[in-house]
Amino acid sequence: MSEENKDLGDKAEDAFDNAKEAAKDAAEDAKEAAGDFADEAKKTANEFAEGIKGAGGENKKILTGVLAIILGSLGVHKFMLGYNKEGFILLGVSIVAYVLSCVGIGLLFVWIPSVIGLVEGIIYLTKSDDEFYNTYQVGKKPWF
């Protein structure tokens, strides 16, 4: 019986060693798979970021240019680009000019924000996509 227990003990040790080796192999395989997955995820994220950069720049340029021409006096195009202070300035000047136009003195100032919006809209639409993106979205140039 002692020999039998010894054989069982040896078999148990061998099974344990085999299980240990299998676990190490599985862990190495899992690390390799995780590394491959991380590389693929980074590649996909970079492709997505490049795609968004290209698509967002042109769409934002056209939308902002058209809004500047149509609603330039209200500063909507400034809000689209993230220039809140400048947007509120145009909006405030427009509101004050419209209120003062009831008195007559505002008629001199009503056209100023509209001309600013028209000029900026034309400038936005005539720039190339990269130039627009670098100047107004990255460089944050608020006026003209």
CSV table of C-alpha atoms in Angstrom, one decimal:
chain,number,residue,atom,x,y,z
A,1,MET,CA,0.0,0.0,0.0
A,2,SER,CA,2.9,2.3,0.7
A,3,GLU,CA,4.2,1.7,-2.8
A,4,GLU,CA,0.8,2.5,-4.2
A,5,ASN,CA,0.6,5.8,-2.2
A,6,LYS,CA,4.1,6.6,-3.4
A,7,ASP,CA,3.0,6.1,-7.0
A,8,LEU,CA,-0.1,8.2,-6.5
A,9,GLY,CA,2.1,10.9,-4.9
A,10,ASP,CA,4.4,10.9,-7.9
A,11,LYS,CA,1.5,10.9,-10.3
A,12,ALA,CA,0.0,13.9,-8.3
A,13,GLU,CA,3.3,15.7,-8.5
A,14,ASP,CA,3.6,15.1,-12.2
A,15,ALA,CA,0.0,16.2,-12.8
A,16,PHE,CA,0.7,19.3,-10.7
A,17,ASP,CA,3.9,20.1,-12.7
A,18,ASN,CA,2.0,19.6,-15.9
A,19,ALA,CA,-0.8,21.9,-14.8
A,20,LYS,CA,1.8,24.4,-13.8
A,21,GLU,CA,3.4,24.3,-17.2
A,22,ALA,CA,0.0,24.5,-18.9
A,23,ALA,CA,-0.8,27.6,-16.8
A,24,LYS,CA,2.5,29.3,-17.7
A,25,ASP,CA,1.8,28.5,-21.4
A,26,ALA,CA,-1.7,29.8,-21.2
A,27,ALA,CA,-0.5,33.0,-19.4
A,28,GLU,CA,2.1,33.6,-22.1
A,29,ASP,CA,-0.5,33.1,-24.8
A,30,ALA,CA,-2.8,35.5,-23.0
A,31,LYS,CA,-0.1,38.1,-22.7
A,32,GLU,CA,0.7,37.8,-26.4
A,33,ALA,CA,-3.0,38.0,-27.3
A,34,ALA,CA,-3.5,41.0,-25.1
A,35,GLY,CA,-0.5,42.7,-26.7
A,36,ASP,CA,-1.8,42.0,-30.1
A,37,PHE,CA,-5.2,43.3,-29.1
A,38,ALA,CA,-3.7,46.5,-27.7
A,39,ASP,CA,-1.7,47.1,-30.9
A,40,GLU,CA,-4.8,46.6,-33.0
A,41,ALA,CA,-6.8,48.9,-30.7
A,42,LYS,CA,-4.2,51.7,-31.0
A,43,LYS,CA,-4.1,51.3,-34.7
A,44,THR,CA,-7.9,51.5,-35.0
A,45,ALA,CA,-8.0,54.5,-32.6
A,46,ASN,CA,-5.4,56.3,-34.7
A,47,GLU,CA,-7.3,55.6,-37.9
A,48,PHE,CA,-10.5,56.8,-36.3
A,49,ALA,CA,-8.8,60.0,-35.1
A,50,GLU,CA,-7.4,60.7,-38.6
A,51,GLY,CA,-10.8,60.1,-40.1
A,52,ILE,CA,-12.5,62.4,-37.7
A,53,LYS,CA,-9.9,65.1,-38.2
A,54,GLY,CA,-10.4,65.0,-42.0
A,55,ALA,CA,-14.2,64.9,-41.9
A,56,GLY,CA,-14.7,67.4,-39.1
A,57,GLY,CA,-12.4,70.1,-40.5
A,58,GLU,CA,-14.2,70.4,-43.9
A,59,ASN,CA,-17.7,70.0,-42.5
A,60,LYS,CA,-17.0,72.6,-39.8
A,61,LYS,CA,-15.5,75.0,-42.3
A,62,ILE,CA,-18.5,74.9,-44.7
A,63,LEU,CA,-21.1,75.1,-41.9
A,64,THR,CA,-19.3,77.9,-40.1
A,65,GLY,CA,-18.8,79.8,-43.3
A,66,VAL,CA,-22.4,79.6,-44.3
A,67,LEU,CA,-23.6,80.5,-40.8
A,68,ALA,CA,-21.3,83.5,-40.8
A,69,ILE,CA,-22.8,84.8,-44.0
A,70,ILE,CA,-26.4,84.1,-43.0
A,71,LEU,CA,-26.4,84.7,-39.3
A,72,GLY,CA,-23.1,86.6,-38.8
A,73,SER,CA,-24.6,89.5,-37.0
A,74,LEU,CA,-25.7,87.2,-34.2
A,75,GLY,CA,-22.2,85.6,-33.8
A,76,VAL,CA,-23.4,82.0,-34.4
A,77,HIS,CA,-20.2,81.2,-36.3
A,78,LYS,CA,-18.1,82.3,-33.4
A,79,PHE,CA,-20.0,79.9,-31.0
A,80,MET,CA,-19.5,77.1,-33.5
A,81,LEU,CA,-15.7,77.6,-33.4
A,82,GLY,CA,-15.7,77.8,-29.6
A,83,TYR,CA,-15.1,81.6,-29.4
A,84,ASN,CA,-17.8,82.3,-26.8
A,85,LYS,CA,-16.5,85.8,-25.8
A,86,GLU,CA,-16.4,87.0,-29.4
A,87,GLY,CA,-19.8,85.4,-30.1
A,88,PHE,CA,-21.3,87.3,-27.1
A,89,ILE,CA,-19.7,90.6,-28.3
A,90,LEU,CA,-21.3,90.3,-31.8
A,91,LEU,CA,-24.6,89.2,-30.2
A,92,GLY,CA,-24.5,92.1,-27.7
A,93,VAL,CA,-23.7,94.7,-30.4
A,94,SER,CA,-26.5,93.4,-32.6
A,95,ILE,CA,-29.1,93.5,-29.8
A,96,VAL,CA,-28.0,97.0,-28.7
A,97,ALA,CA,-28.1,98.2,-32.3
A,98,TYR,CA,-31.5,96.8,-32.9
A,99,VAL,CA,-32.9,98.3,-29.7
A,100,LEU,CA,-31.3,101.7,-30.5
A,101,SER,CA,-32.7,101.6,-34.0
A,102,CYS,CA,-36.1,102.3,-32.6
A,103,VAL,CA,-34.6,105.7,-31.5
A,104,GLY,CA,-32.8,106.1,-34.8
A,105,ILE,CA,-29.2,106.2,-33.6
A,106,GLY,CA,-28.9,102.4,-33.8
A,107,LEU,CA,-29.4,102.5,-37.6
A,108,LEU,CA,-25.8,103.6,-37.9
A,109,PHE,CA,-24.6,100.4,-36.0
A,110,VAL,CA,-27.0,97.7,-37.2
A,111,TRP,CA,-24.9,96.9,-40.3
A,112,ILE,CA,-21.5,96.6,-38.5
A,113,PRO,CA,-22.0,93.0,-37.1
A,114,SER,CA,-23.6,91.9,-40.4
A,115,VAL,CA,-20.6,93.1,-42.4
A,116,ILE,CA,-18.2,91.4,-40.0
A,117,GLY,CA,-20.1,88.1,-40.4
A,118,LEU,CA,-20.2,88.4,-44.2
A,119,VAL,CA,-16.4,89.1,-44.4
A,120,GLU,CA,-15.6,86.3,-42.0
A,121,GLY,CA,-17.8,83.9,-43.9
A,122,ILE,CA,-16.1,84.6,-47.2
A,123,ILE,CA,-12.7,84.3,-45.5
A,124,TYR,CA,-13.7,80.9,-44.0
A,125,LEU,CA,-15.0,79.5,-47.3
A,126,THR,CA,-12.0,80.7,-49.3
A,127,LYS,CA,-9.4,79.0,-47.1
A,128,SER,CA,-8.2,75.5,-47.7
A,129,ASP,CA,-9.4,72.8,-45.3
A,130,ASP,CA,-6.0,72.5,-43.6
A,131,GLU,CA,-5.4,76.2,-43.4
A,132,PHE,CA,-8.9,76.7,-41.9
A,133,TYR,CA,-8.3,73.9,-39.4
A,134,ASN,CA,-4.8,75.2,-38.4
A,135,THR,CA,-5.8,78.8,-38.2
A,136,TYR,CA,-9.2,78.7,-36.5
A,137,GLN,CA,-9.6,75.4,-34.7
A,138,VAL,CA,-6.0,74.7,-33.6
A,139,GLY,CA,-4.5,78.2,-33.7
A,140,LYS,CA,-7.6,79.8,-32.1
A,141,LYS,CA,-7.5,83.1,-34.2
A,142,PRO,CA,-10.8,84.8,-33.1
A,143,TRP,CA,-11.1,87.7,-35.6
A,144,PHE,CA,-10.7,87.6,-39.3
